[in-house]
PDB file of C-alpha atoms in Angstrom:
ATOM      1  CA  MET A   1       6.357 -37.639  14.914  1.00 75.00           C
ATOM      2  CA  SER A   2       4.587 -36.102  11.915  1.00 93.00           C
ATOM      3  CA  LEU A   3       2.513 -32.999  12.635  1.00 97.00           C
ATOM      4  CA  SER A   4       0.290 -30.735  10.605  1.00 98.00           C
ATOM      5  CA  VAL A   5       1.638 -27.182  10.835  1.00 98.00           C
ATOM      6  CA  ALA A   6      -0.307 -24.150   9.592  1.00 98.00           C
ATOM      7  CA  VAL A   7       1.259 -20.700   9.319  1.00 98.00           C
ATOM      8  CA  LEU A   8      -0.541 -17.358   9.407  1.00 98.00           C
ATOM      9  CA  MET A   9       1.735 -14.804   7.777  1.00 98.00           C
ATOM     10  CA  ASP A  10       2.009 -11.912   5.367  1.00 97.00           C
ATOM     11  CA  PRO A  11       1.944 -12.837   1.655  1.00 98.00           C
ATOM     12  CA  ILE A  12       4.635 -15.452   1.124  1.00 98.00           C
ATOM     13  CA  ARG A  13       5.211 -14.269  -2.444  1.00 97.00           C
ATOM     14  CA  SER A  14       6.570 -10.958  -1.079  1.00 96.00           C
ATOM     15  CA  ILE A  15       9.062 -12.182   1.499  1.00 97.00           C
ATOM     16  CA  LYS A  16      12.859 -12.013   1.256  1.00 95.00           C
ATOM     17  CA  ILE A  17      13.836 -15.574   2.014  1.00 97.00           C
ATOM     18  CA  ALA A  18      17.458 -14.752   2.851  1.00 94.00           C
ATOM     19  CA  LYS A  19      16.243 -12.816   5.907  1.00 94.00           C
ATOM     20  CA  ASP A  20      12.815 -14.234   6.684  1.00 97.00           C
ATOM     21  CA  SER A  21      12.583 -16.108   9.987  1.00 98.00           C
ATOM     22  CA  THR A  22       9.141 -17.533   9.229  1.00 98.00           C
ATOM     23  CA  PHE A  23      10.540 -19.089   6.066  1.00 98.00           C
ATOM     24  CA  ALA A  24      13.345 -20.665   8.118  1.00 98.00           C
ATOM     25  CA  MET A  25      10.730 -22.223  10.406  1.00 98.00           C
ATOM     26  CA  LEU A  26       8.820 -23.613   7.420  1.00 98.00           C
ATOM     27  CA  LEU A  27      11.973 -25.143   5.946  1.00 98.00           C
ATOM     28  CA  GLU A  28      12.691 -26.896   9.238  1.00 98.00           C
ATOM     29  CA  ALA A  29       9.129 -28.141   9.653  1.00 98.00           C
ATOM     30  CA  GLN A  30       9.174 -29.583   6.134  1.00 98.00           C
ATOM     31  CA  ARG A  31      12.597 -31.173   6.724  1.00 98.00           C
ATOM     32  CA  ARG A  32      11.099 -32.995   9.695  1.00 98.00           C
ATOM     33  CA  GLY A  33       8.282 -34.386   7.580  1.00 98.00           C
ATOM     34  CA  HIS A  34       5.518 -32.153   8.933  1.00 98.00           C
ATOM     35  CA  ALA A  35       2.638 -31.278   6.608  1.00 98.00           C
ATOM     36  CA  LEU A  36       2.550 -27.528   5.904  1.00 98.00           C
ATOM     37  CA  PHE A  37      -0.490 -25.308   5.371  1.00 98.00           C
ATOM     38  CA  TYR A  38      -0.594 -21.602   4.567  1.00 98.00           C
ATOM     39  CA  MET A  39      -3.107 -18.881   5.366  1.00 98.00           C
ATOM     40  CA  GLU A  40      -3.389 -15.114   5.361  1.00 98.00           C
ATOM     41  CA  GLN A  41      -5.706 -12.920   7.408  1.00 97.00           C
ATOM     42  CA  GLY A  42      -8.530 -13.254   4.892  1.00 97.00           C
ATOM     43  CA  ASP A  43      -8.482 -17.021   5.352  1.00 98.00           C
ATOM     44  CA  LEU A  44      -9.719 -16.970   8.969  1.00 98.00           C
ATOM     45  CA  ALA A  45     -13.326 -17.359  10.066  1.00 98.00           C
ATOM     46  CA  LEU A  46     -15.539 -18.202  13.032  1.00 98.00           C
ATOM     47  CA  ARG A  47     -18.510 -20.519  12.475  1.00 97.00           C
ATOM     48  CA  GLY A  48     -20.529 -20.274  15.620  1.00 94.00           C
ATOM     49  CA  GLY A  49     -17.815 -20.529  18.240  1.00 92.00           C
ATOM     50  CA  GLU A  50     -15.508 -22.693  16.139  1.00 97.00           C
ATOM     51  CA  ALA A  51     -12.378 -21.402  14.409  1.00 98.00           C
ATOM     52  CA  TRP A  52     -12.118 -22.238  10.725  1.00 98.00           C
ATOM     53  CA  ALA A  53      -9.512 -21.442   8.116  1.00 98.00           C
ATOM     54  CA  ARG A  54      -9.033 -21.775   4.390  1.00 98.00           C
ATOM     55  CA  LEU A  55      -5.846 -23.824   4.431  1.00 98.00           C
ATOM     56  CA  HIS A  56      -3.601 -24.050   1.386  1.00 98.00           C
ATOM     57  CA  PRO A  57      -1.195 -27.015   1.237  1.00 98.00           C
ATOM     58  CA  LEU A  58       2.304 -25.543   1.123  1.00 98.00           C
ATOM     59  CA  SER A  59       5.751 -26.745   0.111  1.00 98.00           C
ATOM     60  CA  VAL A  60       8.909 -24.630   0.348  1.00 98.00           C
ATOM     61  CA  LYS A  61      12.457 -24.727  -0.964  1.00 98.00           C
ATOM     62  CA  ASP A  62      15.462 -22.526  -0.292  1.00 97.00           C
ATOM     63  CA  ASP A  63      15.596 -21.135  -3.815  1.00 97.00           C
ATOM     64  CA  PRO A  64      15.264 -17.387  -4.525  1.00 96.00           C
ATOM     65  CA  THR A  65      13.919 -18.115  -8.024  1.00 96.00           C
ATOM     66  CA  GLY A  66      10.920 -20.014  -6.646  1.00 97.00           C
ATOM     67  CA  TRP A  67      10.593 -20.681  -2.929  1.00 98.00           C
ATOM     68  CA  PHE A  68       7.045 -21.943  -2.485  1.00 98.00           C
ATOM     69  CA  THR A  69       4.236 -23.935  -4.050  1.00 98.00           C
ATOM     70  CA  LEU A  70       0.640 -23.565  -2.901  1.00 98.00           C
ATOM     71  CA  GLY A  71      -2.200 -26.013  -3.364  1.00 98.00           C
ATOM     72  CA  GLU A  72      -5.867 -25.164  -3.567  1.00 98.00           C
ATOM     73  CA  GLY A  73      -7.276 -23.837  -0.305  1.00 98.00           C
ATOM     74  CA  GLN A  74      -9.998 -25.724   1.528  1.00 98.00           C
ATOM     75  CA  TRP A  75     -12.042 -24.538   4.507  1.00 98.00           C
ATOM     76  CA  ARG A  76     -11.462 -26.712   7.564  1.00 97.00           C
ATOM     77  CA  PRO A  77     -11.835 -26.418  11.337  1.00 98.00           C
ATOM     78  CA  LEU A  78      -8.558 -24.900  12.479  1.00 97.00           C
ATOM     79  CA  ALA A  79      -8.383 -27.351  15.368  1.00 95.00           C
ATOM     80  CA  SER A  80      -7.879 -30.103  12.754  1.00 97.00           C
ATOM     81  CA  VAL A  81      -4.210 -29.043  12.528  1.00 98.00           C
ATOM     82  CA  ASP A  82      -1.744 -29.697  15.320  1.00 98.00           C
ATOM     83  CA  VAL A  83       0.208 -26.436  15.340  1.00 98.00           C
ATOM     84  CA  VAL A  84      -0.415 -22.882  14.165  1.00 98.00           C
ATOM     85  CA  LEU A  85       2.516 -20.512  13.800  1.00 98.00           C
ATOM     86  CA  GLN A  86       1.104 -16.989  14.201  1.00 98.00           C
ATOM     87  CA  ARG A  87       3.684 -14.958  12.292  1.00 98.00           C
ATOM     88  CA  LYS A  88       1.743 -11.977  10.972  1.00 96.00           C
ATOM     89  CA  ASP A  89       3.892  -8.849  11.139  1.00 94.00           C
ATOM     90  CA  PRO A  90       2.725  -5.724  13.002  1.00 89.00           C
ATOM     91  CA  PRO A  91       0.988  -3.355  13.170  1.00 88.00           C
ATOM     92  CA  VAL A  92      -1.089  -4.859  15.953  1.00 91.00           C
ATOM     93  CA  ASP A  93      -4.232  -3.161  14.713  1.00 92.00           C
ATOM     94  CA  ALA A  94      -7.896  -4.080  15.109  1.00 94.00           C
ATOM     95  CA  GLN A  95      -7.684  -6.776  12.413  1.00 96.00           C
ATOM     96  CA  PHE A  96      -4.654  -8.357  14.114  1.00 96.00           C
ATOM     97  CA  ILE A  97      -6.583  -8.412  17.402  1.00 96.00           C
ATOM     98  CA  TYR A  98      -9.513 -10.136  15.703  1.00 97.00           C
ATOM     99  CA  ASP A  99      -7.087 -12.734  14.323  1.00 97.00           C
ATOM    100  CA  THR A 100      -5.949 -13.559  17.850  1.00 98.00           C
ATOM    101  CA  MET A 101      -9.571 -14.066  18.908  1.00 98.00           C
ATOM    102  CA  VAL A 102     -10.093 -16.616  16.140  1.00 98.00           C
ATOM    103  CA  LEU A 103      -6.818 -18.327  17.053  1.00 98.00           C
ATOM    104  CA  GLU A 104      -7.800 -18.381  20.708  1.00 98.00           C
ATOM    105  CA  ALA A 105     -10.939 -20.311  19.755  1.00 98.00           C
ATOM    106  CA  ALA A 106      -8.715 -22.816  17.935  1.00 98.00           C
ATOM    107  CA  GLN A 107      -6.473 -23.005  20.992  1.00 98.00           C
ATOM    108  CA  ARG A 108      -9.439 -23.814  23.223  1.00 97.00           C
ATOM    109  CA  ALA A 109     -10.296 -26.648  20.857  1.00 97.00           C
ATOM    110  CA  GLY A 110      -6.843 -28.156  21.290  1.00 96.00           C
ATOM    111  CA  CYS A 111      -4.646 -26.519  18.650  1.00 97.00           C
ATOM    112  CA  ASN A 112      -1.134 -25.516  19.751  1.00 97.00           C
ATOM    113  CA  VAL A 113      -0.791 -21.842  18.764  1.00 98.00           C
ATOM    114  CA  VAL A 114       2.688 -20.279  18.810  1.00 98.00           C
ATOM    115  CA  ASN A 115       2.751 -17.635  20.281  1.00 97.00           C
ATOM    116  CA  ASP A 116      -0.215 -17.664  22.651  1.00 98.00           C
ATOM    117  CA  PRO A 117      -2.980 -15.502  21.114  1.00 98.00           C
ATOM    118  CA  ARG A 118      -4.025 -13.829  24.353  1.00 98.00           C
ATOM    119  CA  SER A 119      -0.445 -12.833  25.086  1.00 98.00           C
ATOM    120  CA  LEU A 120      -0.084 -11.386  21.594  1.00 97.00           C
ATOM    121  CA  ARG A 121      -2.956  -9.060  22.540  1.00 96.00           C
ATOM    122  CA  ASP A 122      -1.717  -8.269  26.023  1.00 96.00           C
ATOM    123  CA  CYS A 123       2.013  -7.816  25.432  1.00 97.00           C
ATOM    124  CA  ASN A 124       2.627  -4.673  23.436  1.00 94.00           C
ATOM    125  CA  GLU A 125       6.213  -4.909  22.243  1.00 92.00           C
ATOM    126  CA  LYS A 126       7.131  -1.482  23.619  1.00 93.00           C
ATOM    127  CA  LEU A 127       5.093  -1.568  26.858  1.00 96.00           C
ATOM    128  CA  PHE A 128       5.794  -5.174  27.876  1.00 97.00           C
ATOM    129  CA  ALA A 129       9.425  -4.300  28.607  1.00 97.00           C
ATOM    130  CA  LEU A 130       8.229  -1.890  31.327  1.00 97.00           C
ATOM    131  CA  GLU A 131       7.151  -4.896  33.409  1.00 98.00           C
ATOM    132  CA  PHE A 132      10.872  -5.406  34.061  1.00 98.00           C
ATOM    133  CA  PRO A 133      11.975  -2.013  35.435  1.00 98.00           C
ATOM    134  CA  GLN A 134      15.269  -3.455  36.667  1.00 98.00           C
ATOM    135  CA  CYS A 135      16.247  -4.094  33.037  1.00 98.00           C
ATOM    136  CA  ILE A 136      15.198  -0.952  31.158  1.00 98.00           C
ATOM    137  CA  PRO A 137      16.563   2.596  30.712  1.00 98.00           C
ATOM    138  CA  PRO A 138      14.609   5.600  32.071  1.00 97.00           C
ATOM    139  CA  THR A 139      11.328   5.497  30.157  1.00 98.00           C
ATOM    140  CA  LEU A 140       8.132   7.547  29.932  1.00 98.00           C
ATOM    141  CA  VAL A 141       4.915   6.611  28.128  1.00 97.00           C
ATOM    142  CA  CYS A 142       2.214   9.260  27.856  1.00 96.00           C
ATOM    143  CA  ARG A 143       0.123  11.467  25.579  1.00 96.00           C
ATOM    144  CA  ASP A 144       1.143  14.748  27.179  1.00 96.00           C
ATOM    145  CA  ARG A 145       3.525  16.894  25.127  1.00 95.00           C
ATOM    146  CA  ASP A 146       4.821  18.901  28.096  1.00 95.00           C
ATOM    147  CA  GLU A 147       5.672  15.788  30.087  1.00 97.00           C
ATOM    148  CA  LEU A 148       7.567  14.319  27.164  1.00 96.00           C
ATOM    149  CA  LYS A 149       9.445  17.580  26.637  1.00 96.00           C
ATOM    150  CA  ALA A 150      10.364  17.651  30.326  1.00 97.00           C
ATOM    151  CA  PHE A 151      11.662  14.073  30.033  1.00 97.00           C
ATOM    152  CA  VAL A 152      13.951  15.074  27.153  1.00 97.00           C
ATOM    153  CA  THR A 153      15.182  18.076  29.141  1.00 97.00           C
ATOM    154  CA  GLU A 154      15.838  15.927  32.205  1.00 97.00           C
ATOM    155  CA  HIS A 155      17.915  13.351  30.351  1.00 97.00           C
ATOM    156  CA  GLY A 156      19.516  15.602  27.770  1.00 97.00           C
ATOM    157  CA  GLU A 157      18.933  13.241  24.862  1.00 96.00           C
ATOM    158  CA  ALA A 158      16.163  10.736  24.184  1.00 96.00           C
ATOM    159  CA  VAL A 159      14.599   8.471  21.613  1.00 95.00           C
ATOM    160  CA  LEU A 160      10.904   8.987  20.837  1.00 95.00           C
ATOM    161  CA  LYS A 161       8.760   6.355  19.145  1.00 92.00           C
ATOM    162  CA  PRO A 162       5.164   5.214  18.629  1.00 90.00           C
ATOM    163  CA  LEU A 163       3.755   2.189  20.434  1.00 86.00           C
ATOM    164  CA  ASP A 164       2.689   0.357  17.288  1.00 80.00           C
ATOM    165  CA  GLY A 165       5.699   0.711  14.985  1.00 70.00           C
ATOM    166  CA  MET A 166       8.206  -1.816  13.676  1.00 64.00           C
ATOM    167  CA  GLY A 167      11.391  -1.833  11.637  1.00 62.00           C
ATOM    168  CA  GLY A 168      12.529   1.520  13.007  1.00 61.00           C
ATOM    169  CA  ARG A 169       9.645   3.473  11.454  1.00 72.00           C
ATOM    170  CA  GLY A 170       8.563   6.663  13.220  1.00 77.00           C
ATOM    171  CA  ILE A 171      11.538   6.764  15.611  1.00 88.00           C
ATOM    172  CA  PHE A 172      13.222  10.069  16.449  1.00 91.00           C
ATOM    173  CA  ARG A 173      16.452  10.869  18.278  1.00 92.00           C
ATOM    174  CA  VAL A 174      16.270  14.297  19.914  1.00 93.00           C
ATOM    175  CA  LYS A 175      18.361  16.487  22.207  1.00 94.00           C
ATOM    176  CA  ALA A 176      17.105  18.962  24.778  1.00 94.00           C
ATOM    177  CA  GLY A 177      16.449  22.310  23.146  1.00 92.00           C
ATOM    178  CA  ASP A 178      16.037  20.865  19.641  1.00 93.00           C
ATOM    179  CA  SER A 179      13.790  23.226  17.662  1.00 91.00           C
ATOM    180  CA  ASN A 180      12.187  20.211  15.939  1.00 91.00           C
ATOM    181  CA  LEU A 181      10.958  18.613  19.165  1.00 94.00           C
ATOM    182  CA  ASN A 182       7.486  20.177  19.029  1.00 93.00           C
ATOM    183  CA  SER A 183       7.010  18.971  15.471  1.00 93.00           C
ATOM    184  CA  MET A 184       8.167  15.452  16.385  1.00 92.00           C
ATOM    185  CA  LEU A 185       5.690  15.302  19.255  1.00 94.00           C
ATOM    186  CA  GLU A 186       2.861  16.595  17.092  1.00 93.00           C
ATOM    187  CA  THR A 187       3.559  13.775  14.647  1.00 91.00           C
ATOM    188  CA  LEU A 188       3.694  11.089  17.333  1.00 93.00           C
ATOM    189  CA  LEU A 189       0.854  12.284  19.574  1.00 94.00           C
ATOM    190  CA  ASP A 190      -1.584  13.404  16.856  1.00 90.00           C
ATOM    191  CA  GLY A 191      -3.297  15.853  19.159  1.00 90.00           C
ATOM    192  CA  ALA A 192      -2.989  13.609  22.260  1.00 90.00           C
ATOM    193  CA  ARG A 193      -4.858  10.810  20.461  1.00 92.00           C
ATOM    194  CA  HIS A 194      -1.858   8.472  20.569  1.00 92.00           C
ATOM    195  CA  PHE A 195       0.622   7.425  23.221  1.00 95.00           C
ATOM    196  CA  ALA A 196       4.310   7.976  22.597  1.00 94.00           C
ATOM    197  CA  ILE A 197       7.232   6.377  24.379  1.00 95.00           C
ATOM    198  CA  ALA A 198      10.398   8.242  25.357  1.00 96.00           C
ATOM    199  CA  GLN A 199      13.576   6.450  26.413  1.00 97.00           C
ATOM    200  CA  LYS A 200      16.854   7.929  27.511  1.00 97.00           C
ATOM    201  CA  TYR A 201      19.286   7.739  24.599  1.00 96.00           C
ATOM    202  CA  ILE A 202      21.805   4.917  25.038  1.00 95.00           C
ATOM    203  CA  PRO A 203      25.150   5.812  23.369  1.00 94.00           C
ATOM    204  CA  GLU A 204      26.078   2.125  23.076  1.00 94.00           C
ATOM    205  CA  ILE A 205      23.713   1.919  20.095  1.00 91.00           C
ATOM    206  CA  VAL A 206      26.806   2.557  17.949  1.00 88.00           C
ATOM    207  CA  LYS A 207      27.904  -0.983  18.881  1.00 89.00           C
ATOM    208  CA  GLY A 208      24.542  -2.402  17.868  1.00 90.00           C
ATOM    209  CA  ASP A 209      20.955  -2.988  18.908  1.00 93.00           C
ATOM    210  CA  LYS A 210      21.179  -6.630  19.963  1.00 96.00           C
ATOM    211  CA  ARG A 211      18.397  -9.064  19.064  1.00 97.00           C
ATOM    212  CA  ILE A 212      18.408 -11.944  21.541  1.00 98.00           C
ATOM    213  CA  LEU A 213      16.164 -14.874  20.607  1.00 98.00           C
ATOM    214  CA  LEU A 214      14.542 -16.972  23.333  1.00 98.00           C
ATOM    215  CA  ILE A 215      12.826 -20.333  22.896  1.00 98.00           C
ATOM    216  CA  ASP A 216      10.644 -21.309  25.848  1.00 97.00           C
ATOM    217  CA  GLY A 217      12.619 -18.757  27.853  1.00 97.00           C
ATOM    218  CA  GLU A 218      16.037 -20.175  26.941  1.00 98.00           C
ATOM    219  CA  PRO A 219      18.299 -17.756  25.038  1.00 98.00           C
ATOM    220  CA  VAL A 220      20.087 -18.717  21.852  1.00 98.00           C
ATOM    221  CA  PRO A 221      23.808 -18.295  22.752  1.00 97.00           C
ATOM    222  CA  TYR A 222      24.405 -15.651  20.072  1.00 97.00           C
ATOM    223  CA  ALA A 223      22.710 -12.322  19.463  1.00 97.00           C
ATOM    224  CA  LEU A 224      22.370 -10.401  16.230  1.00 96.00           C
ATOM    225  CA  ALA A 225      23.850  -6.941  16.776  1.00 94.00           C
ATOM    226  CA  ARG A 226      22.189  -4.574  14.311  1.00 89.00           C
ATOM    227  CA  ILE A 227      24.714  -1.800  13.842  1.00 85.00           C
ATOM    228  CA  PRO A 228      23.726   1.644  12.477  1.00 78.00           C
ATOM    229  CA  GLN A 229      25.415   2.682   9.265  1.00 74.00           C
ATOM    230  CA  GLY A 230      26.537   6.105   8.036  1.00 67.00           C
ATOM    231  CA  ASP A 231      24.612   9.001   9.573  1.00 62.00           C
ATOM    232  CA  GLU A 232      21.711   6.735  10.655  1.00 62.00           C
ATOM    233  CA  PHE A 233      21.202   6.238  14.415  1.00 65.00           C
ATOM    234  CA  ARG A 234      18.760   3.323  14.013  1.00 59.00           C
ATOM    235  CA  GLY A 235      20.203  -0.155  13.916  1.00 55.00           C
ATOM    236  CA  ASN A 236      17.117  -1.889  12.489  1.00 57.00           C
ATOM    237  CA  LEU A 237      17.972  -3.984   9.442  1.00 59.00           C
ATOM    238  CA  ALA A 238      14.927  -2.487   7.717  1.00 64.00           C
ATOM    239  CA  ALA A 239      16.514   0.952   8.267  1.00 54.00           C
ATOM    240  CA  GLY A 240      19.831  -0.087   6.730  1.00 67.00           C
ATOM    241  CA  GLY A 241      21.588  -1.505   9.790  1.00 70.00           C
ATOM    242  CA  ARG A 242      24.300  -4.144   9.389  1.00 80.00           C
ATOM    243  CA  GLY A 243      23.775  -7.435  11.196  1.00 81.00           C
ATOM    244  CA  GLU A 244      26.702  -8.981  13.075  1.00 91.00           C
ATOM    245  CA  GLY A 245      26.461 -12.052  15.265  1.00 94.00           C
ATOM    246  CA  ILE A 246      28.022 -11.831  18.727  1.00 95.00           C
ATOM    247  CA  ALA A 247      28.130 -14.051  21.794  1.00 97.00           C
ATOM    248  CA  LEU A 248      25.798 -13.133  24.642  1.00 98.00           C
ATOM    249  CA  SER A 249      27.336 -11.175  27.494  1.00 97.00           C
ATOM    250  CA  GLU A 250      26.710 -11.935  31.152  1.00 98.00           C
ATOM    251  CA  ARG A 251      24.382  -8.918  31.279  1.00 98.00           C
ATOM    252  CA  ASP A 252      22.463 -10.240  28.256  1.00 98.00           C
ATOM    253  CA  ARG A 253      21.995 -13.580  29.998  1.00 98.00           C
ATOM    254  CA  TRP A 254      20.901 -11.824  33.199  1.00 98.00           C
ATOM    255  CA  ILE A 255      18.249  -9.843  31.303  1.00 98.00           C
ATOM    256  CA  ALA A 256      17.023 -13.042  29.615  1.00 98.00           C
ATOM    257  CA  ALA A 257      16.773 -14.748  33.007  1.00 98.00           C
ATOM    258  CA  GLN A 258      14.753 -11.845  34.412  1.00 98.00           C
ATOM    259  CA  VAL A 259      12.232 -12.038  31.591  1.00 98.00           C
ATOM    260  CA  ALA A 260      12.062 -15.800  30.991  1.00 98.00           C
ATOM    261  CA  PRO A 261       9.641 -16.884  33.775  1.00 98.00           C
ATOM    262  CA  GLU A 262       6.996 -14.410  32.607  1.00 98.00           C
ATOM    263  CA  LEU A 263       7.432 -15.471  28.984  1.00 98.00           C
ATOM    264  CA  ARG A 264       6.852 -19.094  29.944  1.00 98.00           C
ATOM    265  CA  ARG A 265       3.837 -18.199  32.079  1.00 98.00           C
ATOM    266  CA  ARG A 266       2.251 -16.329  29.174  1.00 98.00           C
ATOM    267  CA  GLY A 267       2.933 -19.026  26.565  1.00 97.00           C
ATOM    268  CA  LEU A 268       5.343 -16.859  24.585  1.00 98.00           C
ATOM    269  CA  ARG A 269       7.395 -19.638  23.011  1.00 98.00           C
ATOM    270  CA  PHE A 270       9.497 -17.665  20.519  1.00 98.00           C
ATOM    271  CA  VAL A 271      10.514 -14.136  21.530  1.00 98.00           C
ATOM    272  CA  GLY A 272      13.097 -11.562  20.526  1.00 98.00           C
ATOM    273  CA  LEU A 273      14.580  -9.217  23.133  1.00 98.00           C
ATOM    274  CA  ASP A 274      16.083  -5.940  21.960  1.00 97.00           C
ATOM    275  CA  VAL A 275      19.029  -4.903  24.127  1.00 97.00           C
ATOM    276  CA  ILE A 276      21.196  -1.796  23.718  1.00 96.00           C
ATOM    277  CA  GLY A 277      24.258  -1.691  25.940  1.00 96.00           C
ATOM    278  CA  ASP A 278      23.061  -2.923  29.330  1.00 96.00           C
ATOM    279  CA  TYR A 279      19.372  -2.148  28.793  1.00 98.00           C
ATOM    280  CA  LEU A 280      16.310  -3.994  27.553  1.00 98.00           C
ATOM    281  CA  THR A 281      14.377  -1.713  25.190  1.00 96.00           C
ATOM    282  CA  GLU A 282      11.705  -3.940  23.599  1.00 96.00           C
ATOM    283  CA  ILE A 283      10.258  -7.449  23.794  1.00 97.00           C
ATOM    284  CA  ASN A 284       9.206  -8.677  20.358  1.00 96.00           C
ATOM    285  CA  VAL A 285       6.446 -11.289  20.496  1.00 97.00           C
ATOM    286  CA  THR A 286       4.591 -11.024  17.171  1.00 96.00           C
ATOM    287  CA  SER A 287       7.110 -12.120  14.527  1.00 95.00           C
ATOM    288  CA  PRO A 288      10.692 -11.829  15.825  1.00 95.00           C
ATOM    289  CA  THR A 289      13.417 -12.035  13.190  1.00 94.00           C
ATOM    290  CA  GLY A 290      17.148 -12.740  13.128  1.00 95.00           C
ATOM    291  CA  ILE A 291      17.131 -16.500  12.589  1.00 97.00           C
ATOM    292  CA  ARG A 292      18.645 -16.657   9.133  1.00 96.00           C
ATOM    293  CA  GLU A 293      21.463 -14.224   9.860  1.00 95.00           C
ATOM    294  CA  LEU A 294      22.532 -16.166  12.957  1.00 96.00           C
ATOM    295  CA  GLU A 295      22.206 -19.493  11.145  1.00 95.00           C
ATOM    296  CA  LYS A 296      24.495 -18.234   8.380  1.00 94.00           C
ATOM    297  CA  GLN A 297      27.156 -16.892  10.750  1.00 94.00           C
ATOM    298  CA  PHE A 298      27.232 -19.658  13.346  1.00 96.00           C
ATOM    299  CA  GLY A 299      25.645 -22.712  11.712  1.00 94.00           C
ATOM    300  CA  ILE A 300      23.120 -23.156  14.515  1.00 95.00           C
ATOM    301  CA  ASN A 301      19.676 -24.568  13.776  1.00 97.00           C
ATOM    302  CA  ILE A 302      17.407 -22.167  15.647  1.00 98.00           C
ATOM    303  CA  PRO A 303      14.140 -23.421  14.065  1.00 98.00           C
ATOM    304  CA  GLY A 304      15.264 -26.898  15.075  1.00 98.00           C
ATOM    305  CA  LEU A 305      15.376 -25.788  18.707  1.00 97.00           C
ATOM    306  CA  LEU A 306      11.897 -24.317  18.333  1.00 98.00           C
ATOM    307  CA  PHE A 307      10.435 -27.462  16.817  1.00 98.00           C
ATOM    308  CA  ASP A 308      12.151 -29.608  19.438  1.00 97.00           C
ATOM    309  CA  ALA A 309      10.223 -27.587  22.010  1.00 96.00           C
ATOM    310  CA  ILE A 310       6.962 -27.783  20.057  1.00 96.00           C
ATOM    311  CA  GLU A 311       7.252 -31.535  19.516  1.00 95.00           C
ATOM    312  CA  ALA A 312       8.085 -32.102  23.181  1.00 91.00           C
ATOM    313  CA  ARG A 313       4.612 -30.793  24.019  1.00 79.00           C
TER     314      ARG A 313
END
């Protein structure tokens, strides 16, 4: 079965192919004989109620000296392609939201969009986890400085973060009585204009912040434990964490099973759960990563599992 597959992503010329999960998906799609097309945010449009895109023919190769070739872009109805991979990185800002509206129009016209555009709007990666209270650590989301301070006092130590961050940016670890707490909250809340999220600190972070990948709700059998290095408490690879593949624990599988039915219902086909110790901390739906590291360590073809699921539909 030969499909036409378009990808919406950040500039391909700037990616690091050794770690880029979108690139791994493109390699697999090409290996299967699917026709590839590339677009960035500026290549989307609505003509009347119809989604259009300036689609650039794309070929890829696993070569750090030259990993892609682009053809000349042509404007076409987006529904003329079979599959769109929506892989634009956060932040989920106004322009990202508008992208999902264009992609939803393509979806209505019959295009298979992965992940579902409406769910990308609805499922904030920090807040979505709160729909599964049986899986998460004590958590508070609010704009009120005093409430957040009381939460830190109650639990003794907490992690504070914005709702729209990624890669570990803007995350603080704080203990009760820390003289910097007020300053941290001023930065996050911006005069009560922004929500902040506080979670009880989980000491097991020293063993890694596990990224568990799910395809149509089924977990890949290995997680990527992102282990903090040196004096850094964040395990994010973008913050210098070291990635180490590990087998899923029974608790990991239980958390995946708790979340899976809702992921399927919302059309979230490729998702990354973040788990520290026994607790779910985030559900990544926009552009989850970790594929290439797990492929290298265990020889498993994760994009192959994804395209098996896509082709089955």
